[in-house]
C-alpha positions in Angstrom: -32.8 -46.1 160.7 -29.8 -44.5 162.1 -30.8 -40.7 161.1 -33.7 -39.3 162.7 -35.8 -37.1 160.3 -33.6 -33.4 161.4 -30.3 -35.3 161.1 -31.5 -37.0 157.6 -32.9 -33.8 156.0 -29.5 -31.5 157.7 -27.4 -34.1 155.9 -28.9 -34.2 152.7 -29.3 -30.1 152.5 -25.4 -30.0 153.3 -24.7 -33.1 150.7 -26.6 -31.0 148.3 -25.0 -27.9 148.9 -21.5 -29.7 148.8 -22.5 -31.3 145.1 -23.4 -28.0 143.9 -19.7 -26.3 144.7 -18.0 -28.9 142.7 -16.6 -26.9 139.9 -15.2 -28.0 136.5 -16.6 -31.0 134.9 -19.8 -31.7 136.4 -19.9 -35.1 134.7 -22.8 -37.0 133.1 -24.3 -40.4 133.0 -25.7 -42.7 130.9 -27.7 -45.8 131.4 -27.4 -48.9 129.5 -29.3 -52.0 129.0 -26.8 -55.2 129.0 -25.0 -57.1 131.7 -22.3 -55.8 134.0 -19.6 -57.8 132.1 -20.3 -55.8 128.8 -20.6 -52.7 130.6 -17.2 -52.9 132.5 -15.7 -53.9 128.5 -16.7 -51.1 127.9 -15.5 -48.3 130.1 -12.9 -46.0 129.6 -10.3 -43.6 131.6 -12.8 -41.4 133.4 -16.0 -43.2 133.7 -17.0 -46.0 136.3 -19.8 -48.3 136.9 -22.1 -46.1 139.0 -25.5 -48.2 139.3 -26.4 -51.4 139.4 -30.2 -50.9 139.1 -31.2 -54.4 137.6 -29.1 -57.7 136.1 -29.6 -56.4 132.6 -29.5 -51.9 133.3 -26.4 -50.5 134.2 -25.3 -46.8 134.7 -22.1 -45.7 134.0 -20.9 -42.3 135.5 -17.9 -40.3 135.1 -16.6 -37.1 133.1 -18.8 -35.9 130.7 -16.2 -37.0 127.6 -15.7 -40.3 129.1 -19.6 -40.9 129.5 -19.6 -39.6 125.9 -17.4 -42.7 125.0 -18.8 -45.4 126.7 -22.4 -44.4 125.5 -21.0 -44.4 121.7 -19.5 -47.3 122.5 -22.8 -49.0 123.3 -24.5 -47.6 120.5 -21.8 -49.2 118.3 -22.7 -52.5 119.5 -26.6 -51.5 119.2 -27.2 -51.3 123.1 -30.2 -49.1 124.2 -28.4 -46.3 125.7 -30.1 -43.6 127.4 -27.9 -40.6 128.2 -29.3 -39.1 131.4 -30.3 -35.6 132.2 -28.5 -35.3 135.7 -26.7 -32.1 137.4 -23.4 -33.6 138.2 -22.0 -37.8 137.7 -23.0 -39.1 140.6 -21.2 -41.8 142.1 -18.1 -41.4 140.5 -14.3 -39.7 140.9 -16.3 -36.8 139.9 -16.7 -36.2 143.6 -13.3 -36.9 144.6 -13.2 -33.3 145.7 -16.1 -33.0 148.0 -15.4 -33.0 151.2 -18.6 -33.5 153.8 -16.1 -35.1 156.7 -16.9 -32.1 159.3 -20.7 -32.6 158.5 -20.8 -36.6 158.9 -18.5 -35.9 162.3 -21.5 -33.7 162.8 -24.7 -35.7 162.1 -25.9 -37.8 165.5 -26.5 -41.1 164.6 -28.5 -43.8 166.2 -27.2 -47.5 166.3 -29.6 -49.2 164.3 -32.8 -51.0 165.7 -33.6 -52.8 163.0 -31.2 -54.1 159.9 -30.3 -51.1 157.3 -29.6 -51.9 154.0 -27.0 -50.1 152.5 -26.6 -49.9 148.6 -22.8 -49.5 149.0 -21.8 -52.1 150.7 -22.4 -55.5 150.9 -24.6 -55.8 154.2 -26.6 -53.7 156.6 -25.0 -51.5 158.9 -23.4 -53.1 161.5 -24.0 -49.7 163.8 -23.9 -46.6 163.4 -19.9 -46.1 162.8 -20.5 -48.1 160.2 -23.1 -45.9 158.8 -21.3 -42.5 159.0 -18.4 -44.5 157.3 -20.2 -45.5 154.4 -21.7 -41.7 154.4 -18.1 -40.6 154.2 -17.5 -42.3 150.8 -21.3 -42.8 149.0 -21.7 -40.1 146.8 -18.4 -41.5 145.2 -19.3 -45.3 145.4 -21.2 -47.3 143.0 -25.2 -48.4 144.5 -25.6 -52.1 144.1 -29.4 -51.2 144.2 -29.9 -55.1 143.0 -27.8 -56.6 145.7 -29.3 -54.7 147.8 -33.1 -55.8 147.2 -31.8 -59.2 147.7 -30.3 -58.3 151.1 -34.0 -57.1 152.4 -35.1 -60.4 150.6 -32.6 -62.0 152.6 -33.1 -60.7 155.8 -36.9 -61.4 155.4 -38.9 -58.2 153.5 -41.1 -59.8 150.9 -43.3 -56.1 150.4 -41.3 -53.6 149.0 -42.5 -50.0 148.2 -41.6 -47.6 145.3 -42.1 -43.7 147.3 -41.7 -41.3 144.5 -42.1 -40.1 141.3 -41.8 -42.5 138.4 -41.9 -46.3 138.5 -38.5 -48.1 137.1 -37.8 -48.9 140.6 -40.8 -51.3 140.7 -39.4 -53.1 137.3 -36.0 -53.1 138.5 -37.0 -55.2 141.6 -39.6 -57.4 139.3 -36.1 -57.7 137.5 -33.8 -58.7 140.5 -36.0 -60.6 142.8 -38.0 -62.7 139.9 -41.5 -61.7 141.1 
């Protein structure tokens, strides 16, 4: 990792803090079951591809009447829709306004040991510059959460482990990695 356990829980306490200042439009989110092609056809002004959870689930984030649109939309074309029950609409413009720079100048970071995943971009963290950069712009970037499984795959993990409550996680892998 590149956050010792401090660092990680200091970063996520000021993260959450941050998220709960933003005022206005809190946003929404709503997940829907087709492929990312549909999804994208259907977004509007105002709401973004947030998650890529599986090849077939998407989540689309954004202002709450944009969200509102896209999930009527879907409905329309008799896509399962589920419109989520979250506090703000994560990973999306919604954020534009938080500003966490003076925290992630703040957190110490290790250069990773061992290949990091990251769900917004493309590869593991190259070191920890890297890292904070990506910290800098994730709560307004989407998570490739199935490109990401296939970078572990890639870079040799064949056990992966769902720590939490709930268990889509463990069919969105099934789902990704064809096992």
């Amino acid at each position: 990792g590149v956050l010792d356990l401090p660092e990680g829980i200091r970063w996520a306490a000021e993260r959450g803090r941050g998220m709960a200042a933003i005022e206005g439009d809190r946003g929404a989110m709503a997940a829907i079951v087709a492929d990312p092609e549909t999804v994208e056809s259907l977004l509007v002004p105002g709401a973004v591809i947030a998650n890529v959870n599986h090849p077939r689930q998407l989540v689309v984030s954004g202002t709450s009447e944009a969200v509102e649109q896209v999930a009527l939309a879907a409905e329309a074309r008799e896509l399962k829709t589920v419109r989520l029950n979250v506090a703000h609409g994560f990973h999306s413009q919604v954020f534009d306004a938080l500003d966490l720079d003076a925290v992630v100048d703040g957190l110490t970071l290790d250069e990773p040991q061992i290949p990091v995943a990251s769900c917004v971009q493309d590869r593991p963290y190259a070191d920890a510059a890297e890292a904070r950069a990506v910290f800098r712009r994730h709560a307004q970037s989407p998570v490739w959460f199935t490109r990401t499984l296939k970078q572990c795959q890639e870079l040799g993990a064949d056990v992966f482990l769902q720590v939490g409550a709930g268990g889509p996680l463990v069919s969105f892998a099934k789902g990704t990695l064809g096992t």
